[in-house]
Amino acid sequence: MVSADRQDGTGGYGSLNGTMQTFLSEVQKDLAQGMLSPRVLNDPDIHRAELDRIFTKCWVFVGHVSEIPSPGDYVLRYVGEDQFILARDEQGEIQLLLNNCVHRASPVCRAEKGNTSHFRCPYHGWIYKNSGEWNGAPYRAKAYRTLDTARWGLRKAPHVDSYQGLVFACLDPDAVPLREYLGDMCWYLDIVFGLNEQGMRAAGDPHRWIVPANWKSGAENFVGDAYHVQSAHSSLEDIGLLPDLGESLSTQFHVALEGGHGLIITPNLLPEPLWVMDYPPEVASTFDLARLGAGQREFLESRYGVVGFTIFPNLSLIRAVASTERGRPPVCFTALRQWQPRGPEQFELWNWPMVWNSAPPEFNQASYEGSVFGFSPSGVFEQDDTVVWRGGPMVGRSAFARQDMKLNFQMGLDGMSDYKPRPDWMGPGEASTSVYGESNQRRWWQRWSEALASS
Ligand code: FES
Ligand SMILES: [Fe+2]
């Protein structure tokens, strides 16, 4: 859309040109009226700007501490479209290292995961410690007698930190601390992941698969789109694997947080005594609710749970119940999911089923199976969603649609529904009375446009 107007002379977006700024101002005006240009779902220049402006500036999820428990453990990860090694070094510190040799850029690590103290580049054999420092090269005494070795380590993310076991990295040296970036989301992360000292772990390696849609469709769905469930997922009700979808839609609501983060809250779906976010007694009895604050305990005692969230830009959570076959008791499951951009027309979906370290193995197995049944490459929910998100790139590339088509984000605006602030909410953020509103989605897009417009 703006290629012809690119004027910064760098081939990149060191400074966004006027046309992009104008477009983003229009996006913000449109959002105030509940509209959005479909261009945002398929534009190469917007995509490039997202990589430059969002993925190098925001804290981005890169994994769970349980994936690299011991010194030497590593996994390959992405920030935007850049590949990194997430490693626990010999001192036990977590490092995020760009997986490109500083000699001629070859990837120094070609396994998806493993354990090693060093990475040896396959091209000329330079060697790096798992902390990123340069550690040697073949024929060093002949070839590199005066090399400034301190200068030639692997490129490191300047900031890596974790909260409740979730590891994030930020490529911006001037980043705010992770806790400040997450803000009030920490309150809800304590509830989802911090119910006891042992916490949760990734049940295995993340599932990964390509989806022919724009990454933002996933992020904005999980930040607030409970409305689609009655339509996109209605076949699950039809075959008896989900309860009355209209009923759950009528009892869920949103919480909007600063920073583009947002959640969908649900009352417990299973009957007593499954009172702690639908966990059965043998799991709930392992929780130590004294770790939580009074408001967080009130949240749980009110039989509320988090069913989904998005942390800006591209980490989401699903926490729901599923029966994997008719007649089998439903079980609660939790999964982290990440929308990894792969160009403007497709993304890679990464999915981490999570289980409790304190729970009986039988529960964790059933929970894992429920998770995979619903949300995974073969997940029955997942396929409903990924099919409908294909429309984004289609309309985003349509010459006709790009003339003046707007997508509708008006639910909840101007008396269109009963969507109001919920009084006396015990937690941080703005809670709503229902999910018949798209305020969380509009806020997510507002944050997106501000991030793209910032210098
Ligand atoms: S590219 Fe890595 S040693 Fe040359
Ligand atoms: Fe869905």
CSV table of C-alpha atoms and ligand atoms in Angstrom, one decimal:
chain,number,residue,atom,x,y,z
A,1,MET,CA,0.0,0.0,0.0
A,2,VAL,CA,2.7,2.5,0.8
A,3,SER,CA,5.7,1.0,-1.1
A,4,ALA,CA,5.8,3.8,-3.6
A,5,ASP,CA,5.9,6.3,-0.9
A,6,ARG,CA,8.7,4.8,1.1
A,7,GLN,CA,11.1,7.7,1.6
A,8,ASP,CA,13.3,6.9,4.5
A,9,GLY,CA,16.0,5.7,2.1
A,10,THR,CA,16.9,2.8,4.4
A,11,GLY,CA,14.8,0.1,2.8
A,12,GLY,CA,13.1,-0.3,6.1
A,13,TYR,CA,11.0,1.7,8.5
A,14,GLY,CA,13.5,3.6,10.6
A,15,SER,CA,11.0,6.4,10.3
A,16,LEU,CA,7.6,5.7,9.0
A,17,ASN,CA,6.7,7.8,6.0
A,18,GLY,CA,3.8,10.2,5.9
A,19,THR,CA,1.4,7.9,4.0
A,20,MET,CA,1.7,5.2,6.7
A,21,GLN,CA,1.1,7.8,9.4
A,22,THR,CA,-1.9,9.1,7.6
A,23,PHE,CA,-3.3,5.6,7.2
A,24,LEU,CA,-2.8,4.9,10.9
A,25,SER,CA,-4.6,8.2,11.8
A,26,GLU,CA,-7.5,7.0,9.7
A,27,VAL,CA,-7.4,3.6,11.5
A,28,GLN,CA,-7.7,5.4,14.8
A,29,LYS,CA,-10.6,7.6,13.6
A,30,ASP,CA,-12.3,4.5,12.2
A,31,LEU,CA,-11.9,2.5,15.4
A,32,ALA,CA,-13.6,5.3,17.4
A,33,GLN,CA,-16.6,4.6,15.1
A,34,GLY,CA,-16.3,0.8,15.3
A,35,MET,CA,-14.7,0.3,11.9
A,36,LEU,CA,-11.4,-1.0,10.5
A,37,SER,CA,-9.9,-1.1,7.1
A,38,PRO,CA,-9.4,-4.7,5.8
A,39,ARG,CA,-6.0,-3.6,4.5
A,40,VAL,CA,-4.5,-4.3,8.0
A,41,LEU,CA,-5.0,-8.0,7.4
A,42,ASN,CA,-2.8,-8.3,4.3
A,43,ASP,CA,-0.4,-5.6,3.4
A,44,PRO,CA,3.4,-6.2,2.9
A,45,ASP,CA,4.4,-2.8,4.2
A,46,ILE,CA,2.2,-2.9,7.3
A,47,HIS,CA,3.7,-6.4,7.9
A,48,ARG,CA,7.2,-5.1,7.6
A,49,ALA,CA,6.4,-2.2,9.9
A,50,GLU,CA,4.9,-4.7,12.5
A,51,LEU,CA,8.2,-6.6,12.5
A,52,ASP,CA,10.1,-3.3,13.0
A,53,ARG,CA,7.8,-1.5,15.3
A,54,ILE,CA,6.0,-4.1,17.3
A,55,PHE,CA,8.1,-7.2,17.5
A,56,THR,CA,11.3,-5.4,18.2
A,57,LYS,CA,9.7,-3.1,20.8
A,58,CYS,CA,7.3,-5.2,22.8
A,59,TRP,CA,7.9,-7.9,25.3
A,60,VAL,CA,7.2,-11.1,23.3
A,61,PHE,CA,6.6,-14.6,24.7
A,62,VAL,CA,9.4,-17.0,23.9
A,63,GLY,CA,8.6,-20.1,26.0
A,64,HIS,CA,8.0,-21.6,29.4
A,65,VAL,CA,10.7,-22.1,32.1
A,66,SER,CA,9.8,-25.8,32.2
A,67,GLU,CA,11.1,-26.2,28.6
A,68,ILE,CA,14.6,-25.4,29.6
A,69,PRO,CA,14.9,-26.6,33.2
A,70,SER,CA,18.7,-27.4,33.3
A,71,PRO,CA,21.9,-25.6,32.4
A,72,GLY,CA,22.6,-26.3,28.7
A,73,ASP,CA,19.0,-26.8,27.7
A,74,TYR,CA,17.9,-24.9,24.7
A,75,VAL,CA,15.0,-24.6,22.2
A,76,LEU,CA,14.6,-22.6,19.0
A,77,ARG,CA,12.1,-19.8,19.2
A,78,TYR,CA,10.9,-16.7,17.2
A,79,VAL,CA,10.5,-13.1,17.9
A,80,GLY,CA,8.5,-11.9,14.9
A,81,GLU,CA,10.1,-13.8,12.1
A,82,ASP,CA,13.6,-13.8,13.6
A,83,GLN,CA,14.9,-17.1,14.9
A,84,PHE,CA,16.5,-17.2,18.3
A,85,ILE,CA,18.0,-19.8,20.6
A,86,LEU,CA,16.4,-19.8,24.0
A,87,ALA,CA,19.1,-21.3,26.3
A,88,ARG,CA,19.7,-21.8,29.9
A,89,ASP,CA,23.5,-21.1,30.2
A,90,GLU,CA,26.0,-22.8,32.5
A,91,GLN,CA,25.2,-20.2,35.3
A,92,GLY,CA,21.5,-21.0,35.1
A,93,GLU,CA,20.6,-17.7,33.4
A,94,ILE,CA,18.1,-17.7,30.6
A,95,GLN,CA,19.5,-16.2,27.3
A,96,LEU,CA,17.9,-15.4,24.0
A,97,LEU,CA,20.5,-15.5,21.2
A,98,LEU,CA,20.0,-14.7,17.6
A,99,ASN,CA,20.6,-17.9,15.7
A,100,ASN,CA,23.0,-16.4,13.2
A,101,CYS,CA,26.7,-16.5,13.3
A,102,VAL,CA,28.4,-13.1,13.3
A,103,HIS,CA,30.9,-14.3,10.7
A,104,ARG,CA,28.7,-15.0,7.7
A,105,ALA,CA,25.3,-15.4,9.3
A,106,SER,CA,24.9,-19.1,9.1
A,107,PRO,CA,22.5,-20.6,11.7
A,108,VAL,CA,24.7,-21.9,14.5
A,109,CYS,CA,22.0,-24.2,15.9
A,110,ARG,CA,20.0,-26.5,13.6
A,111,ALA,CA,18.2,-28.7,16.2
A,112,GLU,CA,14.9,-27.6,17.5
A,113,LYS,CA,15.9,-28.5,21.1
A,114,GLY,CA,18.7,-30.1,23.0
A,115,ASN,CA,21.4,-29.6,25.6
A,116,THR,CA,24.8,-28.2,24.9
A,117,SER,CA,27.4,-26.0,26.5
A,118,HIS,CA,28.4,-24.5,23.2
A,119,PHE,CA,27.2,-23.9,19.7
A,120,ARG,CA,29.6,-24.6,16.8
A,121,CYS,CA,28.8,-22.9,13.5
A,122,PRO,CA,28.8,-25.4,10.6
A,123,TYR,CA,30.2,-23.0,8.0
A,124,HIS,CA,33.8,-22.1,9.3
A,125,GLY,CA,33.5,-23.6,12.8
A,126,TRP,CA,33.3,-20.5,15.1
A,127,ILE,CA,32.3,-21.6,18.5
A,128,TYR,CA,30.1,-19.7,21.0
A,129,LYS,CA,29.2,-20.5,24.6
A,130,ASN,CA,25.5,-21.0,25.4
A,131,SER,CA,25.6,-17.6,27.1
A,132,GLY,CA,26.4,-16.2,23.6
A,133,GLU,CA,30.1,-15.3,24.2
A,134,TRP,CA,32.6,-16.0,21.4
A,135,ASN,CA,34.7,-19.0,22.5
A,136,GLY,CA,37.0,-20.0,19.7
A,137,ALA,CA,37.6,-20.7,16.0
A,138,PRO,CA,39.6,-23.2,14.0
A,139,TYR,CA,43.3,-22.3,13.5
A,140,ARG,CA,42.7,-19.3,15.8
A,141,ALA,CA,46.4,-18.7,16.4
A,142,LYS,CA,47.0,-18.3,12.6
A,143,ALA,CA,43.7,-16.8,11.6
A,144,TYR,CA,42.5,-14.5,14.5
A,145,ARG,CA,45.5,-13.5,16.5
A,146,THR,CA,44.1,-10.0,17.3
A,147,LEU,CA,40.4,-10.6,17.1
A,148,ASP,CA,38.4,-8.6,19.7
A,149,THR,CA,36.6,-11.7,21.0
A,150,ALA,CA,34.5,-9.7,23.5
A,151,ARG,CA,32.9,-7.9,20.5
A,152,TRP,CA,32.0,-11.0,18.4
A,153,GLY,CA,29.6,-13.0,20.4
A,154,LEU,CA,26.1,-14.0,19.2
A,155,ARG,CA,23.6,-11.1,19.3
A,156,LYS,CA,21.6,-11.3,22.5
A,157,ALA,CA,18.2,-10.0,23.4
A,158,PRO,CA,18.9,-7.1,25.8
A,159,HIS,CA,16.0,-8.1,28.1
A,160,VAL,CA,14.8,-11.6,29.1
A,161,ASP,CA,12.5,-12.1,32.1
A,162,SER,CA,9.8,-14.3,33.3
A,163,TYR,CA,6.5,-14.1,35.2
A,164,GLN,CA,4.7,-17.1,36.6
A,165,GLY,CA,7.0,-19.3,34.5
A,166,LEU,CA,6.2,-17.5,31.2
A,167,VAL,CA,9.4,-16.3,29.6
A,168,PHE,CA,9.3,-13.1,27.6
A,169,ALA,CA,12.0,-11.2,25.7
A,170,CYS,CA,12.3,-7.6,24.5
A,171,LEU,CA,14.7,-6.6,21.8
A,172,ASP,CA,14.5,-2.9,22.7
A,173,PRO,CA,17.3,-1.8,25.0
A,174,ASP,CA,15.1,0.9,26.4
A,175,ALA,CA,12.2,-1.4,27.3
A,176,VAL,CA,10.2,-0.9,30.5
A,177,PRO,CA,10.5,-3.9,32.9
A,178,LEU,CA,8.4,-6.9,32.1
A,179,ARG,CA,6.1,-6.5,35.1
A,180,GLU,CA,5.4,-2.9,34.1
A,181,TYR,CA,4.6,-4.1,30.5
A,182,LEU,CA,2.3,-6.8,31.7
A,183,GLY,CA,0.7,-4.4,34.2
A,184,ASP,CA,-2.6,-5.6,35.6
A,185,MET,CA,-2.4,-8.9,33.6
A,186,CYS,CA,0.0,-10.1,36.4
A,187,TRP,CA,-3.1,-10.2,38.7
A,188,TYR,CA,-4.8,-12.7,36.4
A,189,LEU,CA,-1.6,-14.6,35.6
A,190,ASP,CA,-1.3,-15.3,39.3
A,191,ILE,CA,-4.8,-16.8,39.2
A,192,VAL,CA,-4.2,-18.9,36.2
A,193,PHE,CA,-0.6,-20.1,36.8
A,194,GLY,CA,0.2,-19.3,40.5
A,195,LEU,CA,-2.3,-21.3,42.5
A,196,ASN,CA,0.6,-23.2,44.2
A,197,GLU,CA,4.4,-23.0,44.5
A,198,GLN,CA,4.9,-25.9,42.0
A,199,GLY,CA,3.0,-24.1,39.3
A,200,MET,CA,2.4,-25.5,35.8
A,201,ARG,CA,4.6,-27.0,33.1
A,202,ALA,CA,4.5,-27.4,29.4
A,203,ALA,CA,3.1,-30.9,28.7
A,204,GLY,CA,5.6,-31.4,25.9
A,205,ASP,CA,7.0,-29.6,22.9
A,206,PRO,CA,4.6,-27.0,21.4
A,207,HIS,CA,2.5,-28.0,18.4
A,208,ARG,CA,3.3,-25.9,15.4
A,209,TRP,CA,1.4,-25.6,12.1
A,210,ILE,CA,0.8,-23.0,9.4
A,211,VAL,CA,-2.5,-21.2,9.1
A,212,PRO,CA,-3.5,-19.3,6.0
A,213,ALA,CA,-4.5,-16.2,7.9
A,214,ASN,CA,-3.0,-13.0,9.4
A,215,TRP,CA,-1.6,-13.4,12.9
A,216,LYS,CA,-3.7,-10.5,14.2
A,217,SER,CA,-6.9,-12.5,13.6
A,218,GLY,CA,-5.9,-14.9,16.4
A,219,ALA,CA,-4.8,-12.2,18.8
A,220,GLU,CA,-8.0,-10.2,18.5
A,221,ASN,CA,-10.2,-13.3,18.7
A,222,PHE,CA,-8.7,-14.4,22.0
A,223,VAL,CA,-8.8,-10.9,23.5
A,224,GLY,CA,-12.6,-10.8,23.5
A,225,ASP,CA,-14.4,-12.6,20.8
A,226,ALA,CA,-16.7,-14.9,22.8
A,227,TYR,CA,-19.5,-14.0,20.4
A,228,HIS,CA,-18.3,-16.3,17.6
A,229,VAL,CA,-18.6,-19.5,19.7
A,230,GLN,CA,-22.3,-19.9,19.1
A,231,SER,CA,-21.8,-19.8,15.4
A,232,ALA,CA,-18.3,-21.0,14.4
A,233,HIS,CA,-18.3,-23.8,17.0
A,234,SER,CA,-22.0,-24.7,16.9
A,235,SER,CA,-21.2,-28.2,15.5
A,236,LEU,CA,-19.8,-29.2,18.9
A,237,GLU,CA,-23.1,-28.5,20.5
A,238,ASP,CA,-24.9,-30.3,17.7
A,239,ILE,CA,-23.0,-33.5,18.4
A,240,GLY,CA,-23.3,-33.2,22.2
A,241,LEU,CA,-19.8,-32.4,23.2
A,242,LEU,CA,-20.5,-28.9,24.4
A,243,PRO,CA,-23.3,-27.7,26.7
A,244,ASP,CA,-25.8,-25.0,25.7
A,245,LEU,CA,-23.6,-22.4,24.0
A,246,GLY,CA,-26.2,-19.7,24.3
A,247,GLU,CA,-26.1,-20.2,28.1
A,248,SER,CA,-22.3,-19.8,28.3
A,249,LEU,CA,-22.4,-16.8,26.0
A,250,SER,CA,-25.0,-15.1,28.3
A,251,THR,CA,-22.8,-15.5,31.4
A,252,GLN,CA,-19.4,-14.6,30.2
A,253,PHE,CA,-17.9,-11.1,30.2
A,254,HIS,CA,-14.8,-9.1,29.4
A,255,VAL,CA,-12.0,-7.5,31.3
A,256,ALA,CA,-10.1,-4.8,29.5
A,257,LEU,CA,-6.6,-3.9,30.6
A,258,GLU,CA,-4.2,-1.1,29.7
A,259,GLY,CA,-1.6,-1.9,27.0
A,260,GLY,CA,-3.9,-3.8,24.7
A,261,HIS,CA,-4.2,-6.8,26.9
A,262,GLY,CA,-7.6,-8.3,27.7
A,263,LEU,CA,-9.5,-11.3,29.0
A,264,ILE,CA,-12.7,-13.3,28.7
A,265,ILE,CA,-14.0,-14.3,32.1
A,266,THR,CA,-16.5,-17.2,32.6
A,267,PRO,CA,-18.4,-18.6,35.5
A,268,ASN,CA,-17.4,-22.1,36.3
A,269,LEU,CA,-18.9,-24.5,33.7
A,270,LEU,CA,-18.9,-27.7,35.8
A,271,PRO,CA,-21.1,-28.3,38.9
A,272,GLU,CA,-19.9,-28.3,42.5
A,273,PRO,CA,-17.7,-29.3,44.1
A,274,LEU,CA,-15.5,-28.3,41.2
A,275,TRP,CA,-15.3,-24.8,42.5
A,276,VAL,CA,-11.7,-23.6,41.8
A,277,MET,CA,-11.9,-22.8,38.1
A,278,ASP,CA,-13.4,-26.1,37.3
A,279,TYR,CA,-10.6,-28.1,38.8
A,280,PRO,CA,-11.7,-31.4,40.5
A,281,PRO,CA,-11.1,-31.8,44.3
A,282,GLU,CA,-7.9,-33.9,43.8
A,283,VAL,CA,-6.3,-31.0,41.9
A,284,ALA,CA,-7.9,-28.1,43.9
A,285,SER,CA,-6.7,-29.7,47.1
A,286,THR,CA,-3.1,-29.1,45.9
A,287,PHE,CA,-3.7,-25.3,45.6
A,288,ASP,CA,-2.5,-22.8,48.2
A,289,LEU,CA,-4.9,-19.9,47.9
A,290,ALA,CA,-3.1,-18.1,50.7
A,291,ARG,CA,-0.6,-17.1,48.0
A,292,LEU,CA,-3.2,-14.9,46.4
A,293,GLY,CA,-4.5,-11.5,47.4
A,294,ALA,CA,-8.0,-11.0,48.9
A,295,GLY,CA,-9.4,-9.8,45.6
A,296,GLN,CA,-7.9,-12.8,43.7
A,297,ARG,CA,-9.5,-15.2,46.3
A,298,GLU,CA,-12.8,-13.4,46.0
A,299,PHE,CA,-12.6,-14.0,42.2
A,300,LEU,CA,-12.2,-17.7,42.7
A,301,GLU,CA,-14.8,-17.9,45.5
A,302,SER,CA,-17.2,-16.2,43.1
A,303,ARG,CA,-16.7,-19.2,40.9
A,304,TYR,CA,-15.1,-17.2,38.1
A,305,GLY,CA,-12.4,-18.4,35.8
A,306,VAL,CA,-10.3,-17.1,32.9
A,307,VAL,CA,-11.4,-18.7,29.7
A,308,GLY,CA,-9.1,-16.8,27.4
A,309,PHE,CA,-6.8,-13.8,27.1
A,310,THR,CA,-4.4,-12.1,24.8
A,311,ILE,CA,-1.2,-10.3,26.0
A,312,PHE,CA,-0.2,-7.8,23.4
A,313,PRO,CA,1.0,-8.5,20.9
A,314,ASN,CA,0.7,-12.3,20.2
A,315,LEU,CA,0.4,-14.5,23.2
A,316,SER,CA,-3.0,-16.0,24.1
A,317,LEU,CA,-4.5,-18.5,26.5
A,318,ILE,CA,-7.4,-20.9,26.3
A,319,ARG,CA,-8.7,-22.4,29.5
A,320,ALA,CA,-11.9,-24.4,29.1
A,321,VAL,CA,-13.6,-27.7,29.6
A,322,ALA,CA,-14.0,-30.5,27.0
A,323,SER,CA,-15.3,-34.0,26.7
A,324,THR,CA,-13.3,-36.0,24.3
A,325,GLU,CA,-16.2,-38.3,23.6
A,326,ARG,CA,-19.8,-38.5,24.4
A,327,GLY,CA,-20.4,-39.8,27.9
A,328,ARG,CA,-16.9,-39.1,29.1
A,329,PRO,CA,-16.7,-36.6,31.9
A,330,PRO,CA,-15.6,-33.1,30.8
A,331,VAL,CA,-12.2,-32.1,32.0
A,332,CYS,CA,-10.6,-28.6,32.4
A,333,PHE,CA,-7.6,-27.9,30.2
A,334,THR,CA,-5.2,-25.0,29.8
A,335,ALA,CA,-3.1,-24.1,26.7
A,336,LEU,CA,-0.8,-21.2,25.8
A,337,ARG,CA,-1.0,-20.3,22.1
A,338,GLN,CA,1.1,-17.9,20.0
A,339,TRP,CA,0.3,-16.3,16.7
A,340,GLN,CA,3.7,-16.2,15.0
A,341,PRO,CA,3.7,-14.0,11.8
A,342,ARG,CA,5.0,-15.6,8.6
A,343,GLY,CA,4.4,-12.9,6.1
A,344,PRO,CA,1.1,-10.9,5.9
A,345,GLU,CA,-0.9,-13.9,4.6
A,346,GLN,CA,-0.1,-16.6,7.0
A,347,PHE,CA,1.0,-17.3,10.5
A,348,GLU,CA,2.4,-20.2,12.4
A,349,LEU,CA,0.3,-21.3,15.3
A,350,TRP,CA,2.2,-22.5,18.3
A,351,ASN,CA,0.3,-24.3,21.0
A,352,TRP,CA,1.5,-25.4,24.5
A,353,PRO,CA,-0.9,-27.7,26.5
A,354,MET,CA,-0.1,-27.0,30.1
A,355,VAL,CA,-0.5,-29.3,33.2
A,356,TRP,CA,-0.1,-28.8,36.9
A,357,ASN,CA,3.1,-30.2,38.5
A,358,SER,CA,1.0,-31.0,41.6
A,359,ALA,CA,-1.8,-32.8,39.9
A,360,PRO,CA,-2.3,-36.6,39.7
A,361,PRO,CA,-0.9,-38.0,36.4
A,362,GLU,CA,-4.4,-39.3,35.5
A,363,PHE,CA,-5.9,-35.8,35.7
A,364,ASN,CA,-3.0,-34.3,33.7
A,365,GLN,CA,-3.3,-37.0,31.0
A,366,ALA,CA,-7.1,-36.4,30.7
A,367,SER,CA,-6.5,-32.6,30.7
A,368,TYR,CA,-3.8,-33.0,28.0
A,369,GLU,CA,-6.2,-35.1,25.9
A,370,GLY,CA,-9.0,-32.6,26.3
A,371,SER,CA,-6.6,-29.8,25.3
A,372,VAL,CA,-5.4,-31.6,22.1
A,373,PHE,CA,-9.0,-32.6,21.3
A,374,GLY,CA,-10.1,-29.0,21.3
A,375,PHE,CA,-7.1,-26.9,20.4
A,376,SER,CA,-4.2,-28.4,18.4
A,377,PRO,CA,-3.6,-29.1,14.7
A,378,SER,CA,-6.4,-31.7,14.8
A,379,GLY,CA,-8.5,-29.8,17.4
A,380,VAL,CA,-12.2,-29.6,16.8
A,381,PHE,CA,-12.4,-26.0,17.9
A,382,GLU,CA,-9.2,-25.0,16.2
A,383,GLN,CA,-10.3,-25.9,12.8
A,384,ASP,CA,-13.5,-23.9,13.1
A,385,ASP,CA,-11.4,-20.8,13.9
A,386,THR,CA,-8.6,-21.2,11.3
A,387,VAL,CA,-11.1,-21.7,8.5
A,388,VAL,CA,-13.0,-18.5,9.2
A,389,TRP,CA,-9.8,-16.4,9.7
A,390,ARG,CA,-8.8,-17.2,6.0
A,391,GLY,CA,-11.1,-14.3,5.0
A,392,GLY,CA,-8.6,-11.7,6.3
A,393,PRO,CA,-5.9,-12.1,3.7
A,394,MET,CA,-8.5,-12.6,1.0
A,395,VAL,CA,-10.3,-9.3,1.6
A,396,GLY,CA,-7.0,-7.6,2.5
A,397,ARG,CA,-5.7,-8.4,-1.0
A,398,SER,CA,-8.9,-7.6,-2.8
A,399,ALA,CA,-8.6,-4.6,-5.0
A,400,PHE,CA,-12.3,-4.0,-4.7
A,401,ALA,CA,-12.4,-4.3,-0.9
A,402,ARG,CA,-9.4,-2.0,-0.5
A,403,GLN,CA,-11.2,0.9,-2.2
A,404,ASP,CA,-13.4,1.7,0.7
A,405,MET,CA,-14.6,-1.4,2.5
A,406,LYS,CA,-14.6,-1.3,6.3
A,407,LEU,CA,-15.0,-4.2,8.8
A,408,ASN,CA,-17.6,-3.8,11.5
A,409,PHE,CA,-16.4,-3.5,15.1
A,410,GLN,CA,-19.5,-1.6,16.4
A,411,MET,CA,-20.9,-4.2,18.9
A,412,GLY,CA,-21.4,-2.4,22.2
A,413,LEU,CA,-21.1,1.1,20.8
A,414,ASP,CA,-23.9,3.7,21.0
A,415,GLY,CA,-26.5,1.7,22.8
A,416,MET,CA,-26.2,-1.2,20.3
A,417,SER,CA,-26.2,-3.7,23.2
A,418,ASP,CA,-26.5,-3.8,27.0
A,419,TYR,CA,-22.7,-3.7,27.2
A,420,LYS,CA,-21.8,-1.7,30.3
A,421,PRO,CA,-19.1,-1.5,33.0
A,422,ARG,CA,-19.6,-4.1,35.7
A,423,PRO,CA,-20.0,-2.4,39.1
A,424,ASP,CA,-17.9,-3.5,42.1
A,425,TRP,CA,-15.4,-5.6,40.1
A,426,MET,CA,-13.0,-7.1,42.6
A,427,GLY,CA,-10.0,-7.1,40.2
A,428,PRO,CA,-8.0,-4.7,38.1
A,429,GLY,CA,-9.2,-3.5,34.7
A,430,GLU,CA,-12.6,-2.6,33.4
A,431,ALA,CA,-15.0,-5.5,33.6
A,432,SER,CA,-18.1,-5.5,31.4
A,433,THR,CA,-21.6,-6.8,32.0
A,434,SER,CA,-21.5,-9.1,29.0
A,435,VAL,CA,-19.6,-10.2,25.9
A,436,TYR,CA,-22.0,-8.4,23.6
A,437,GLY,CA,-19.4,-5.8,22.9
A,438,GLU,CA,-16.1,-5.5,20.9
A,439,SER,CA,-14.4,-3.0,23.2
A,440,ASN,CA,-11.5,-5.4,24.0
A,441,GLN,CA,-11.0,-5.9,20.3
A,442,ARG,CA,-11.1,-2.2,19.5
A,443,ARG,CA,-8.6,-1.5,22.3
A,444,TRP,CA,-6.3,-4.2,20.9
A,445,TRP,CA,-6.3,-2.6,17.5
A,446,GLN,CA,-5.9,0.8,19.0
A,447,ARG,CA,-2.8,-0.4,20.8
A,448,TRP,CA,-1.6,-2.0,17.6
A,449,SER,CA,-2.0,1.3,15.7
A,450,GLU,CA,-0.3,3.3,18.4
A,451,ALA,CA,2.6,0.9,18.4
A,452,LEU,CA,3.0,1.2,14.6
A,453,ALA,CA,2.8,5.0,14.8
A,454,SER,CA,5.4,5.4,17.6
A,455,SER,CA,9.0,6.2,16.8
B,1,FES,S1,29.5,-18.3,9.1
B,1,FES,FE1,29.9,-19.1,11.1
B,1,FES,S2,32.0,-19.5,11.2
B,1,FES,FE2,31.7,-18.5,9.3
B,2,FE,FE,-13.0,-20.1,18.5
